[in-house]
PDB file of C-alpha atoms and ligand atoms in Angstrom:
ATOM      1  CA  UNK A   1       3.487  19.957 -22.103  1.00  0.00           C
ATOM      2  CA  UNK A   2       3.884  23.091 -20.757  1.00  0.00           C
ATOM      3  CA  UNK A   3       5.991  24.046 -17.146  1.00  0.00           C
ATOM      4  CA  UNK A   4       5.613  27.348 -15.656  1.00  0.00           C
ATOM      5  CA  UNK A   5       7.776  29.143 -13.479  1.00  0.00           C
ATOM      6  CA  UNK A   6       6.759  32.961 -12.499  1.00  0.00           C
ATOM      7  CA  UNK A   7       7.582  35.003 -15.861  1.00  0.00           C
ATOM      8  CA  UNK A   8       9.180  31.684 -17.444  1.00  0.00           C
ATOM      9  CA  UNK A   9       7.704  29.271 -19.750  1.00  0.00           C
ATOM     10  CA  UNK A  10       9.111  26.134 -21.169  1.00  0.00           C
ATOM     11  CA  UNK A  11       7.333  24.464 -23.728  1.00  0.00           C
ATOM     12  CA  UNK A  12       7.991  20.698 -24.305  1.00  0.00           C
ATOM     13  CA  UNK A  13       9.266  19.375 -26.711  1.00  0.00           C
ATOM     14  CA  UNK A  14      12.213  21.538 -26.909  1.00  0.00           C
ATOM     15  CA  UNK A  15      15.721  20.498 -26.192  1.00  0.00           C
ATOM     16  CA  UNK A  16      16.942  19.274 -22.773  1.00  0.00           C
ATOM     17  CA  UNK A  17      17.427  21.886 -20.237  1.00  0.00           C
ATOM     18  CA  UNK A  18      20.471  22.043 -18.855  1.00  0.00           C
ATOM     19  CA  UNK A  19      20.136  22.991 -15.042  1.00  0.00           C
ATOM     20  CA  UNK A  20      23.805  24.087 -13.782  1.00  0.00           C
ATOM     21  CA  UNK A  21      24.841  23.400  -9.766  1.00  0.00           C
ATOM     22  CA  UNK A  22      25.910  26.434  -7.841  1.00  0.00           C
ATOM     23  CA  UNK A  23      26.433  24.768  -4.455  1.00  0.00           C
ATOM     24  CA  UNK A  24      26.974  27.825  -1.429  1.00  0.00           C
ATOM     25  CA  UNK A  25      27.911  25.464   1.506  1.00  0.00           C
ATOM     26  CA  UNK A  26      31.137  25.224   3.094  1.00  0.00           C
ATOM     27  CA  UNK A  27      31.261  21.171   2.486  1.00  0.00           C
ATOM     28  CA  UNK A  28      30.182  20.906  -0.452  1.00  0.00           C
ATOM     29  CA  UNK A  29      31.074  16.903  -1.246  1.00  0.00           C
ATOM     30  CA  UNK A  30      32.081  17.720  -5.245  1.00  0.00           C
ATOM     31  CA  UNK A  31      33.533  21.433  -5.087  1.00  0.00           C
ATOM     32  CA  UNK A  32      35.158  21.199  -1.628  1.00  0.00           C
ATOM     33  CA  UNK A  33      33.401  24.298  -0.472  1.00  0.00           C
ATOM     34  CA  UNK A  34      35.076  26.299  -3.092  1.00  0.00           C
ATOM     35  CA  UNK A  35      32.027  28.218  -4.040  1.00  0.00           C
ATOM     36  CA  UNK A  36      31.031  28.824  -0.462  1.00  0.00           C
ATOM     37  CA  UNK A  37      32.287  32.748  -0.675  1.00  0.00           C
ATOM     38  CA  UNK A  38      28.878  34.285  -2.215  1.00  0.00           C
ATOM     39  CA  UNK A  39      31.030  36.831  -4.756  1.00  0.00           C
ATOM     40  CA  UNK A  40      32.845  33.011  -5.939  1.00  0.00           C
ATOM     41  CA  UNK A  41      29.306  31.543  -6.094  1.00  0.00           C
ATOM     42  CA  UNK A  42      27.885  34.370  -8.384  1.00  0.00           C
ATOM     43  CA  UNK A  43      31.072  33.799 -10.660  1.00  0.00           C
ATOM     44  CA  UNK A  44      30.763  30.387 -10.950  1.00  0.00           C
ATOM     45  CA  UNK A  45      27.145  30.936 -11.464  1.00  0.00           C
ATOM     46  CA  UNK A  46      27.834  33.094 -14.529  1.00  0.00           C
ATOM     47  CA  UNK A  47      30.820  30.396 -15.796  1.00  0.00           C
ATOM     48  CA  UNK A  48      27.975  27.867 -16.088  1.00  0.00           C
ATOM     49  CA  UNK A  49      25.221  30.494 -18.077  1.00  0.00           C
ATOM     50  CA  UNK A  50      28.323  31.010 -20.485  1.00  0.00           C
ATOM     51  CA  UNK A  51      28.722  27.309 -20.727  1.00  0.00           C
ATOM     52  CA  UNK A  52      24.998  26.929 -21.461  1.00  0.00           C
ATOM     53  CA  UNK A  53      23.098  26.434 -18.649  1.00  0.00           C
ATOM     54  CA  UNK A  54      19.597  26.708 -19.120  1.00  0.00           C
ATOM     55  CA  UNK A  55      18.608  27.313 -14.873  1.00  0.00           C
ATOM     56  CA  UNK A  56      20.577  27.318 -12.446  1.00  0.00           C
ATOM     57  CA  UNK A  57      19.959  25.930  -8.764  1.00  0.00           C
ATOM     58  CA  UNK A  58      21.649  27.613  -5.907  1.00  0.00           C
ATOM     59  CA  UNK A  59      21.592  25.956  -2.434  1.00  0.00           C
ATOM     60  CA  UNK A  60      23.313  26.912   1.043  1.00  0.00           C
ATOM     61  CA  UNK A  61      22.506  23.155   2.795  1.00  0.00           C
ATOM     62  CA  UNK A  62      24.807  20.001   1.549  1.00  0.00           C
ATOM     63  CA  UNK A  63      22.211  17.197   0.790  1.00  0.00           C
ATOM     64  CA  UNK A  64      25.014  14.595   0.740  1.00  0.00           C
ATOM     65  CA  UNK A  65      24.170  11.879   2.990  1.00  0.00           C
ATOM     66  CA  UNK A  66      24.836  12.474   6.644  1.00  0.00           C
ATOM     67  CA  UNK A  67      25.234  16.055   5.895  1.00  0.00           C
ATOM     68  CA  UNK A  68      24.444  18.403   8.769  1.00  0.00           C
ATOM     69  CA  UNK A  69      21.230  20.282   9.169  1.00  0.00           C
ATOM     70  CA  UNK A  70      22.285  23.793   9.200  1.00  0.00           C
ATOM     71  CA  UNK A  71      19.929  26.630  10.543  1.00  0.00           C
ATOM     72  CA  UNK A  72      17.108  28.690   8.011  1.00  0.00           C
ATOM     73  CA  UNK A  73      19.442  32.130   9.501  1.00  0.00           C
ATOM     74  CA  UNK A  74      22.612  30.149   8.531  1.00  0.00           C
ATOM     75  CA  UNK A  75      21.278  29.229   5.289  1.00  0.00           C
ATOM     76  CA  UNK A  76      19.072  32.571   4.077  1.00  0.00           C
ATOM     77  CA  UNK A  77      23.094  34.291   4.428  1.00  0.00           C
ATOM     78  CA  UNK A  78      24.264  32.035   1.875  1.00  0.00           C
ATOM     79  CA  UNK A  79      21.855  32.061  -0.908  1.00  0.00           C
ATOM     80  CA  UNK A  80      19.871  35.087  -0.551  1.00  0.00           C
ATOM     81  CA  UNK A  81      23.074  37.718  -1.562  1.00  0.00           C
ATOM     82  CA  UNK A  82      23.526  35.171  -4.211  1.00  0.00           C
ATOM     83  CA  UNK A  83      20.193  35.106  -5.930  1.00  0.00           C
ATOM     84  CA  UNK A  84      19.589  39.089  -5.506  1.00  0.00           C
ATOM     85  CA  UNK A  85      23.043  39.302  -7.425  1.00  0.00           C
ATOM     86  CA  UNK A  86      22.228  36.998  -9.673  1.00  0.00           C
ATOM     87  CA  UNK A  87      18.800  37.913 -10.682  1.00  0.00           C
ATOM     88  CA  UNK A  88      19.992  41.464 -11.624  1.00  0.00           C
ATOM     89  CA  UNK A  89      22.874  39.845 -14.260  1.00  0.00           C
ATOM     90  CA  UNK A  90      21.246  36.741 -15.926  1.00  0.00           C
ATOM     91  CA  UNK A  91      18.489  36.060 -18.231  1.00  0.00           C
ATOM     92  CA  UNK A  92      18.095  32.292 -17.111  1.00  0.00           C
ATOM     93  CA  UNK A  93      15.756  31.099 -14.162  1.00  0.00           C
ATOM     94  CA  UNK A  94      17.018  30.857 -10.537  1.00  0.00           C
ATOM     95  CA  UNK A  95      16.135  27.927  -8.771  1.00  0.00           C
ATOM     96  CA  UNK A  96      16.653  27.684  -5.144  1.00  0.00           C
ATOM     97  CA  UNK A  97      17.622  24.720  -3.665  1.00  0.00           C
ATOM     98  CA  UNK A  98      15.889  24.289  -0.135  1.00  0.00           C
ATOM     99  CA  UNK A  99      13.557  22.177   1.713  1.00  0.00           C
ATOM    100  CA  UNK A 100      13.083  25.238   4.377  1.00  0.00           C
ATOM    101  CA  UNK A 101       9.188  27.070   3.121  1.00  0.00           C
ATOM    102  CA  UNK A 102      11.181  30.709   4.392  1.00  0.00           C
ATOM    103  CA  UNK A 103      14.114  30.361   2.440  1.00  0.00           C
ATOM    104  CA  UNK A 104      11.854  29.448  -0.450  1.00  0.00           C
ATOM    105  CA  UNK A 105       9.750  32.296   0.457  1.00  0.00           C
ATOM    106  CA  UNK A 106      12.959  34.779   0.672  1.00  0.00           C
ATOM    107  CA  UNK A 107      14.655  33.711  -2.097  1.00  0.00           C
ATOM    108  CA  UNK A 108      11.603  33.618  -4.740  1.00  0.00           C
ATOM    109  CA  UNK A 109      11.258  37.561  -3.090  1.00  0.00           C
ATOM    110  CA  UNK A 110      14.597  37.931  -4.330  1.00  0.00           C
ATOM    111  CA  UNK A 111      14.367  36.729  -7.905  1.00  0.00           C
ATOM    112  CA  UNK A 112      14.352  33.220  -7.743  1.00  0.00           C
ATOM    113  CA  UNK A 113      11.240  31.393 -10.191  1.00  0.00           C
ATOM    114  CA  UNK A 114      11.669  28.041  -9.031  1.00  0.00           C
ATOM    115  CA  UNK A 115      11.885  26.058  -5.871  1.00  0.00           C
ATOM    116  CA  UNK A 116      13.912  23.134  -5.698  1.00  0.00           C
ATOM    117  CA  UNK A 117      12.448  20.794  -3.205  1.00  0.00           C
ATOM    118  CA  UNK A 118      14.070  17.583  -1.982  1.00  0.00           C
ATOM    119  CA  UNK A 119      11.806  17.274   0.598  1.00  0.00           C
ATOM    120  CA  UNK A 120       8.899  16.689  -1.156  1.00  0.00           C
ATOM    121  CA  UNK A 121       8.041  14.033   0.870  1.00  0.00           C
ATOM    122  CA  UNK A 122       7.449  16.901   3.584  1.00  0.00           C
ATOM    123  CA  UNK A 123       3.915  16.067   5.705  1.00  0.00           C
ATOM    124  CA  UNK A 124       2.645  19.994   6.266  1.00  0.00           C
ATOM    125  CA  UNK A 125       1.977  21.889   3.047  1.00  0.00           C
ATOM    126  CA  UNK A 126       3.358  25.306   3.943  1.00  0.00           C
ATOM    127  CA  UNK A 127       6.040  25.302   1.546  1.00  0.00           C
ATOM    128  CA  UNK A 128       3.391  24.467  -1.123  1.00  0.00           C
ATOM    129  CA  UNK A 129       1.610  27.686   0.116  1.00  0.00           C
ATOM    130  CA  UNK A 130       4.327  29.579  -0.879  1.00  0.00           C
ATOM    131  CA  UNK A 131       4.980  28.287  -4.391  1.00  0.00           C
ATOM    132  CA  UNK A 132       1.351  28.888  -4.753  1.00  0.00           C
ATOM    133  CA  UNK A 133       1.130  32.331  -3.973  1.00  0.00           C
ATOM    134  CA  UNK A 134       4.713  32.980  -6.020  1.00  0.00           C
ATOM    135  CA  UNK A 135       3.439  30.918  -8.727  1.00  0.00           C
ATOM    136  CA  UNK A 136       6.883  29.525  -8.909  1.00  0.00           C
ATOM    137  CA  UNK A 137       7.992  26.607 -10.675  1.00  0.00           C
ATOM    138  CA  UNK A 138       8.219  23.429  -8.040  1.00  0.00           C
ATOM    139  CA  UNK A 139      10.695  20.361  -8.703  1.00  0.00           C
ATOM    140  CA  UNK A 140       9.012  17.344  -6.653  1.00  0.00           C
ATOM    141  CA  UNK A 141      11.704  14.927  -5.293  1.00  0.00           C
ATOM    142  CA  UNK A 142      11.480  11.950  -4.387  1.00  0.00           C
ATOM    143  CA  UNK A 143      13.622  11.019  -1.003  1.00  0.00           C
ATOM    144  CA  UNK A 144      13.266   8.323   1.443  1.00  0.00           C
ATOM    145  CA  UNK A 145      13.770  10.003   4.573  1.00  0.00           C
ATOM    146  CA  UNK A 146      15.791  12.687   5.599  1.00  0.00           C
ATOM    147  CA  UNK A 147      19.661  13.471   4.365  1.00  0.00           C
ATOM    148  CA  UNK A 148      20.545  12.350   8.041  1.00  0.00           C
ATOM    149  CA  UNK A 149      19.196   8.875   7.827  1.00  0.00           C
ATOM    150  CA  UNK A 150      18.018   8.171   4.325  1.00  0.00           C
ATOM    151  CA  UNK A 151      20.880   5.707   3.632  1.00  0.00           C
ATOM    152  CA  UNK A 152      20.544   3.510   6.769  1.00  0.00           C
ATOM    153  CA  UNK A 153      18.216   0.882   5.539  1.00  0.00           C
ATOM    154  CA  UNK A 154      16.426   2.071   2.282  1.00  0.00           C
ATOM    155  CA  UNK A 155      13.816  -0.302   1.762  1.00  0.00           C
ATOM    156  CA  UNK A 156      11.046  -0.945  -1.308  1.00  0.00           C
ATOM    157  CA  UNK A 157       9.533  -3.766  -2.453  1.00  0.00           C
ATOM    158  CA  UNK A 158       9.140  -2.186  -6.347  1.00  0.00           C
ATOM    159  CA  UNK A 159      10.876   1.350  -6.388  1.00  0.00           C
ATOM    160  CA  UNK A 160       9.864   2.266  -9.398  1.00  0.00           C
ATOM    161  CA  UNK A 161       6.124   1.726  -8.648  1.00  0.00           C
ATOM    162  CA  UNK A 162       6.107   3.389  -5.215  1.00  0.00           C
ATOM    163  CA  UNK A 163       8.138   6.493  -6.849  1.00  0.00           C
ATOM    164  CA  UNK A 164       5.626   6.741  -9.451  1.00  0.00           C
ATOM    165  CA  UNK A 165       2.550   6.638  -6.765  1.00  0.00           C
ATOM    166  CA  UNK A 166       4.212   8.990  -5.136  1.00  0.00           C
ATOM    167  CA  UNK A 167       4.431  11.389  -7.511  1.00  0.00           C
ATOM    168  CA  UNK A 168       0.478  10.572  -8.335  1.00  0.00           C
ATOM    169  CA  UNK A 169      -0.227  11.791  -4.263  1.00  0.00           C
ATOM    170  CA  UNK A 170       2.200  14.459  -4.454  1.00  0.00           C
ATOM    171  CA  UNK A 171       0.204  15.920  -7.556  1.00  0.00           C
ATOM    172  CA  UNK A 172      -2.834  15.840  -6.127  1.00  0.00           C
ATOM    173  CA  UNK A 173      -1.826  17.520  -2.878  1.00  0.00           C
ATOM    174  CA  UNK A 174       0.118  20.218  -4.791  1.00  0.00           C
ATOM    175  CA  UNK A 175      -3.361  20.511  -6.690  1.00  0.00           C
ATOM    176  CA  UNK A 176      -5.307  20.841  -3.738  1.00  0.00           C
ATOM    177  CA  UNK A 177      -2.771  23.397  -2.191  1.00  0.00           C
ATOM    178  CA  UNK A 178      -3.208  25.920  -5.494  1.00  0.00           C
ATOM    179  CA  UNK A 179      -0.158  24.483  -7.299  1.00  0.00           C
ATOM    180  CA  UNK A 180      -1.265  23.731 -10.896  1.00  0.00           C
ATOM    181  CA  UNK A 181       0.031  20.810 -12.356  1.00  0.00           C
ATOM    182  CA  UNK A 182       2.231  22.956 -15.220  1.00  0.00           C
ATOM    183  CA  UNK A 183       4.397  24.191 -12.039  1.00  0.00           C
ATOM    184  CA  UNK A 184       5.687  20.915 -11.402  1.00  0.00           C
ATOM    185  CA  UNK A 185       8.324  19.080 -12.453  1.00  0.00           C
ATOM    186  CA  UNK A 186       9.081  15.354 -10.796  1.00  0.00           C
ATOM    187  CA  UNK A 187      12.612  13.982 -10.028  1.00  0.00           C
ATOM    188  CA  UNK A 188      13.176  10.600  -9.086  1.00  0.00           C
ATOM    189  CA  UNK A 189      15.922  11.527  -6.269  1.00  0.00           C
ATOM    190  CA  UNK A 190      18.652   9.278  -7.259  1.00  0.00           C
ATOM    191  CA  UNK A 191      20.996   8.228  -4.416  1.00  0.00           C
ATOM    192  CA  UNK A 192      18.224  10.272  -2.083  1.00  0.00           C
ATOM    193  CA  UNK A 193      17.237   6.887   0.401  1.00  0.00           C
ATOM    194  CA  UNK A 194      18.299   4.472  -2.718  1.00  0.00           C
ATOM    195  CA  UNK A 195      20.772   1.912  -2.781  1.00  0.00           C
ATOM    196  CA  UNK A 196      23.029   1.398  -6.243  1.00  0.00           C
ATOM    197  CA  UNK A 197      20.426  -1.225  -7.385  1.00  0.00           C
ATOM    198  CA  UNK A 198      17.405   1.052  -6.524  1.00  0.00           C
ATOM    199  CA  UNK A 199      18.729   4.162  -8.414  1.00  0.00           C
ATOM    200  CA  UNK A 200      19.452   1.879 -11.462  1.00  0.00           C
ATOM    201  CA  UNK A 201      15.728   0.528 -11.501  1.00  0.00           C
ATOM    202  CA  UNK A 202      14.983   4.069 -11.630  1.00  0.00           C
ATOM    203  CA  UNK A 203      17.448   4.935 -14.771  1.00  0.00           C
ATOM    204  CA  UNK A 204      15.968   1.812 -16.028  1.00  0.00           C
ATOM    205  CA  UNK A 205      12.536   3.071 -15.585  1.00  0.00           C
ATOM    206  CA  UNK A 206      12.637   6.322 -16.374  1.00  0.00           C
ATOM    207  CA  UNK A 207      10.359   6.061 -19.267  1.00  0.00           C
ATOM    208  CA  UNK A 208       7.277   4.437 -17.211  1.00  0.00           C
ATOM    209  CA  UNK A 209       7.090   8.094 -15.434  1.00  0.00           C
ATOM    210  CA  UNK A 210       7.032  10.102 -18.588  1.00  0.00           C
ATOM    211  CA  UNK A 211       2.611   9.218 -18.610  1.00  0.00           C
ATOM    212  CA  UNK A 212       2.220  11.842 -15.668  1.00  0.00           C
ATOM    213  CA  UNK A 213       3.250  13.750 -18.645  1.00  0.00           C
ATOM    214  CA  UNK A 214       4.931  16.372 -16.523  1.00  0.00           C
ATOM    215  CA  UNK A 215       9.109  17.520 -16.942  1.00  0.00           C
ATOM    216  CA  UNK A 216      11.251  14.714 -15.079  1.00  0.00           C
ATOM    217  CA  UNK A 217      14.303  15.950 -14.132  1.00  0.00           C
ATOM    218  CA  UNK A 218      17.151  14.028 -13.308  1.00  0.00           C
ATOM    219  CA  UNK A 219      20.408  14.865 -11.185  1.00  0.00           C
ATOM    220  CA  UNK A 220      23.323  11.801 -11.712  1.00  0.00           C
ATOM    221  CA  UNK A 221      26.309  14.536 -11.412  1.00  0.00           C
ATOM    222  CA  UNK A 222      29.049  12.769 -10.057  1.00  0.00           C
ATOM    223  CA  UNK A 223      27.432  11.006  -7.369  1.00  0.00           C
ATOM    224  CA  UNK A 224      28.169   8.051  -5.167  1.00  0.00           C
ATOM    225  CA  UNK A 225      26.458   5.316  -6.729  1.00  0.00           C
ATOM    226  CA  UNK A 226      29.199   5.588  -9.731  1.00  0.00           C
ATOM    227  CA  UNK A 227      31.618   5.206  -7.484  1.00  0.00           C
ATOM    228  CA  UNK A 228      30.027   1.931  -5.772  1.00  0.00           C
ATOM    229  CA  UNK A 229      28.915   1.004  -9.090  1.00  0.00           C
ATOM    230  CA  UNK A 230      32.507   1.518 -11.196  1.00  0.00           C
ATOM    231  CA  UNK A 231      35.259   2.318  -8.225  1.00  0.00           C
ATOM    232  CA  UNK A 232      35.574   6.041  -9.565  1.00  0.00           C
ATOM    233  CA  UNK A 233      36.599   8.739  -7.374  1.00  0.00           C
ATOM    234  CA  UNK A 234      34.098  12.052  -7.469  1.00  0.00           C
ATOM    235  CA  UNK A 235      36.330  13.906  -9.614  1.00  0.00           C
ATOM    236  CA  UNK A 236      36.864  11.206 -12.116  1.00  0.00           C
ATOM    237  CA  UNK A 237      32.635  10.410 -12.285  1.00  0.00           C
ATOM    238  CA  UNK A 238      31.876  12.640 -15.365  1.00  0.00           C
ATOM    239  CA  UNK A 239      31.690   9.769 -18.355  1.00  0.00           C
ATOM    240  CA  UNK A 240      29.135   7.799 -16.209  1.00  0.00           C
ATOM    241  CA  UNK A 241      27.315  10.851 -15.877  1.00  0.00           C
ATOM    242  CA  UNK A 242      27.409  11.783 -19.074  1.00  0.00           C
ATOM    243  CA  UNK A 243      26.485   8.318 -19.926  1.00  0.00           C
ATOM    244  CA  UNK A 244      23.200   8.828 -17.697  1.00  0.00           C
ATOM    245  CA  UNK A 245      22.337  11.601 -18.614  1.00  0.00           C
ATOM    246  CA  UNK A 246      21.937  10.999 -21.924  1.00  0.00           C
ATOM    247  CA  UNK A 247      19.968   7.733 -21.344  1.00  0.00           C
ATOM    248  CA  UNK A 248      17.703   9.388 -19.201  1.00  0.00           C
ATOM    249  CA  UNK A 249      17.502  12.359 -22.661  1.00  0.00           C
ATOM    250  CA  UNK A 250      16.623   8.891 -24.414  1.00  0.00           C
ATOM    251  CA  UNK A 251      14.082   8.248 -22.235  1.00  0.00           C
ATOM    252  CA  UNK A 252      12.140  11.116 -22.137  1.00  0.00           C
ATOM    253  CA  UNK A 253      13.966  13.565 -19.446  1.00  0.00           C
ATOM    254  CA  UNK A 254      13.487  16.999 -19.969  1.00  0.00           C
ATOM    255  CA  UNK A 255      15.755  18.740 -17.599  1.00  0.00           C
ATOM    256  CA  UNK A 256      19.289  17.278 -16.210  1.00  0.00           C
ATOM    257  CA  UNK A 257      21.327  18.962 -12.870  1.00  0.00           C
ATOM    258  CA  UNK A 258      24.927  19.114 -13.316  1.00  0.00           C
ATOM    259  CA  UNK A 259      28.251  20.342 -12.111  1.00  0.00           C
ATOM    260  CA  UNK A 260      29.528  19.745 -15.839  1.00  0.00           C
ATOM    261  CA  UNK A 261      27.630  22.001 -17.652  1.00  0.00           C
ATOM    262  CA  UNK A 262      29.349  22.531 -20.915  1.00  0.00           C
ATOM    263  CA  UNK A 263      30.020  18.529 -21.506  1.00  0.00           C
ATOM    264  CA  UNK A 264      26.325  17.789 -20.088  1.00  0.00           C
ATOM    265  CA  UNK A 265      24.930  20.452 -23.122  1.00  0.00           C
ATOM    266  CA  UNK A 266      27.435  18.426 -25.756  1.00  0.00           C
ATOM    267  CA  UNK A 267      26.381  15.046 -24.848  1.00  0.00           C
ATOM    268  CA  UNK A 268      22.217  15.898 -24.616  1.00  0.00           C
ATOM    269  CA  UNK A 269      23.079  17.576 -28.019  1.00  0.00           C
ATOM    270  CA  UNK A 270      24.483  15.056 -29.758  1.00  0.00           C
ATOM    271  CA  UNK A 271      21.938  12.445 -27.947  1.00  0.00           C
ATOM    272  CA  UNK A 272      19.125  14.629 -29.412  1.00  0.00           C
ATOM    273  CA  UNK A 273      20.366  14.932 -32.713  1.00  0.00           C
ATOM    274  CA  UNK A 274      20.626  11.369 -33.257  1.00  0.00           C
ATOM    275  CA  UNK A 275      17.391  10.775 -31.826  1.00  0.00           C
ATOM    276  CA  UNK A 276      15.906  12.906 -34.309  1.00  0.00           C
ATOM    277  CA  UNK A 277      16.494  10.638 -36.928  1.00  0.00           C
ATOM    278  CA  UNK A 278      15.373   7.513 -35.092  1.00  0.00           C
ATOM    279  CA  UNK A 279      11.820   6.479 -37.634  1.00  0.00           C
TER     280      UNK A 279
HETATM  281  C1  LIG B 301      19.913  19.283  -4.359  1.00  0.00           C
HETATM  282  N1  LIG B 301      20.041  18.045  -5.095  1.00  0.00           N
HETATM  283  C2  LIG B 301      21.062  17.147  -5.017  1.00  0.00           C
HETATM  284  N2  LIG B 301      20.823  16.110  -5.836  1.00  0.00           N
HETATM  285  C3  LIG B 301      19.634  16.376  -6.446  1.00  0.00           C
HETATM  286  C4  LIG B 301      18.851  15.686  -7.386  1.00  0.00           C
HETATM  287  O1  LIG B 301      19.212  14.510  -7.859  1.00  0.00           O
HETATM  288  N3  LIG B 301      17.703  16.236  -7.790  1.00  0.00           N
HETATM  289  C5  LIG B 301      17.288  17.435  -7.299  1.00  0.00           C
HETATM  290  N4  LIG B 301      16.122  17.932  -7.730  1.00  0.00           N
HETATM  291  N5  LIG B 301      17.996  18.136  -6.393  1.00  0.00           N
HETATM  292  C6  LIG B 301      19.141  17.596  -5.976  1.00  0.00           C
END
């Protein structure tokens, strides 16, 4: 299984990629907007290629629930700097993080090979015609609603079988928009318009999604359904996503988004080399 993103090419199976957070918003809910100053961003940026990061996803809009919209000029200040910086000092792929088709547009002009789309569930395909004519990479999430209302009341009578058909219409549109198939990767959105029991069906079934036979990639990193699940605090959420992560390595993931870079690489490691000797 191949996934292509611009000049990149991952072929699968390989090892786990390791996709490393670089969060550019003032509010960020796990850094506390410390990375919001674009020169901190970059640093931090190059911190998590040292620790291993195989991509790494910069976004100026919080996606935490409730967050506030904040405007494509707002937003096209906070990453773009970023990603022309970065794309002149690192040899790993730059995803952006957006669900706005000009930021995409803007920040795949400015070295970015892969657009990191929350908002998949999006009705008009012009952010499709973008990644088309970039030939970017294009991470397919899965989101019940919008950040503003998506917890509320999120409702499914079999989440696992309405992510998965989903995905099946979401490929086919992409398709018929000039996205090929080996662009895509699919994410199951955890906490996106999920209660705790939803987003563990979805651990649960992570294998049933691997027959699209495309990348899944999965992003646990310290988020809120650990803490309604365990009583942890953000910064004390990195065993249970550790513990995730490597389930979801166990079940056929091929890319994981973290904060915790390093510890995410030694725990898929270790996962993968005792999975290796599984008969
Ligand atoms: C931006 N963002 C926040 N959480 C995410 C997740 O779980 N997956 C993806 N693809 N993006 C996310």
């Amino acid at each position: 299984m191949l996934l292509r993103a611009r000049q990149f090419e991952f072929m699968f199976p390989r090892p786990a990629l390791v996709m490393g957070i670089v969060n550019v918003t003032p509010d960020s809910f796990s850094d506390g907007g410390q990375f919001f100053d674009s020169a901190k961003a970059v640093a931090r940026a190059l911190e998590l290629v040292e620790h291993g990061a195989d991509i790494l996803d910069i976004g100026g809009e919080s996606t935490r629930p409730g967050a506030a919209p904040v405007s494509e000029a707002e937003e096209l200040r906070r990453v773009i700097p970023v990603i022309e910086k970065l794309a002149g000092l690192v040899k790993v792929p730059l995803s952006v993080d957006t669900m706005k088709p000009a930021v995409a547009r803007a920040a795949l002009a400015a070295g970015a090979s892969i657009v990191n789309d929350i908002a998949a569930n999006r009705a008009d395909d012009a952010m499709w015609r973008v990644v088309s004519g970039f030939r970017a990479g294009y991470v397919v999430m899965h989101m019940q609603g919008t950040p503003q209302t998506m917890q509320a009341n999120p409702t499914y009578a079999d989440v696992v079988r309405e992510v998965g058909d989903f995905f099946r219409e979401r490929l086919r549109r992409l398709t018929a928009c000039g996205v090929a198939a080996d662009q895509v990767a699919l994410d199951v959105g955890i906490g996106f318009g999920k209660t705790l029991g939803h987003n563990l069906q979805l651990l649960g079934g992570l294998r049933s999604f691997t027959k699209l036979q495309r990348p899944l990639l999965l992003g646990v990193s310290r988020k809120s359904f650990i803490g309604k699940l365990l009583g942890a605090g953000v910064a004390a959420r990195l065993p249970a996503s550790l513990a995730c992560a490597c389930l979801a390595v166990e079940a056929g993931a091929q890319i994981v988004r973290t904060h915790d870079v390093a510890e995410t690489v030694q725990a898929i490691r270790m996962t993968e080399a005792v999975l290796a000797q599984k008969k």
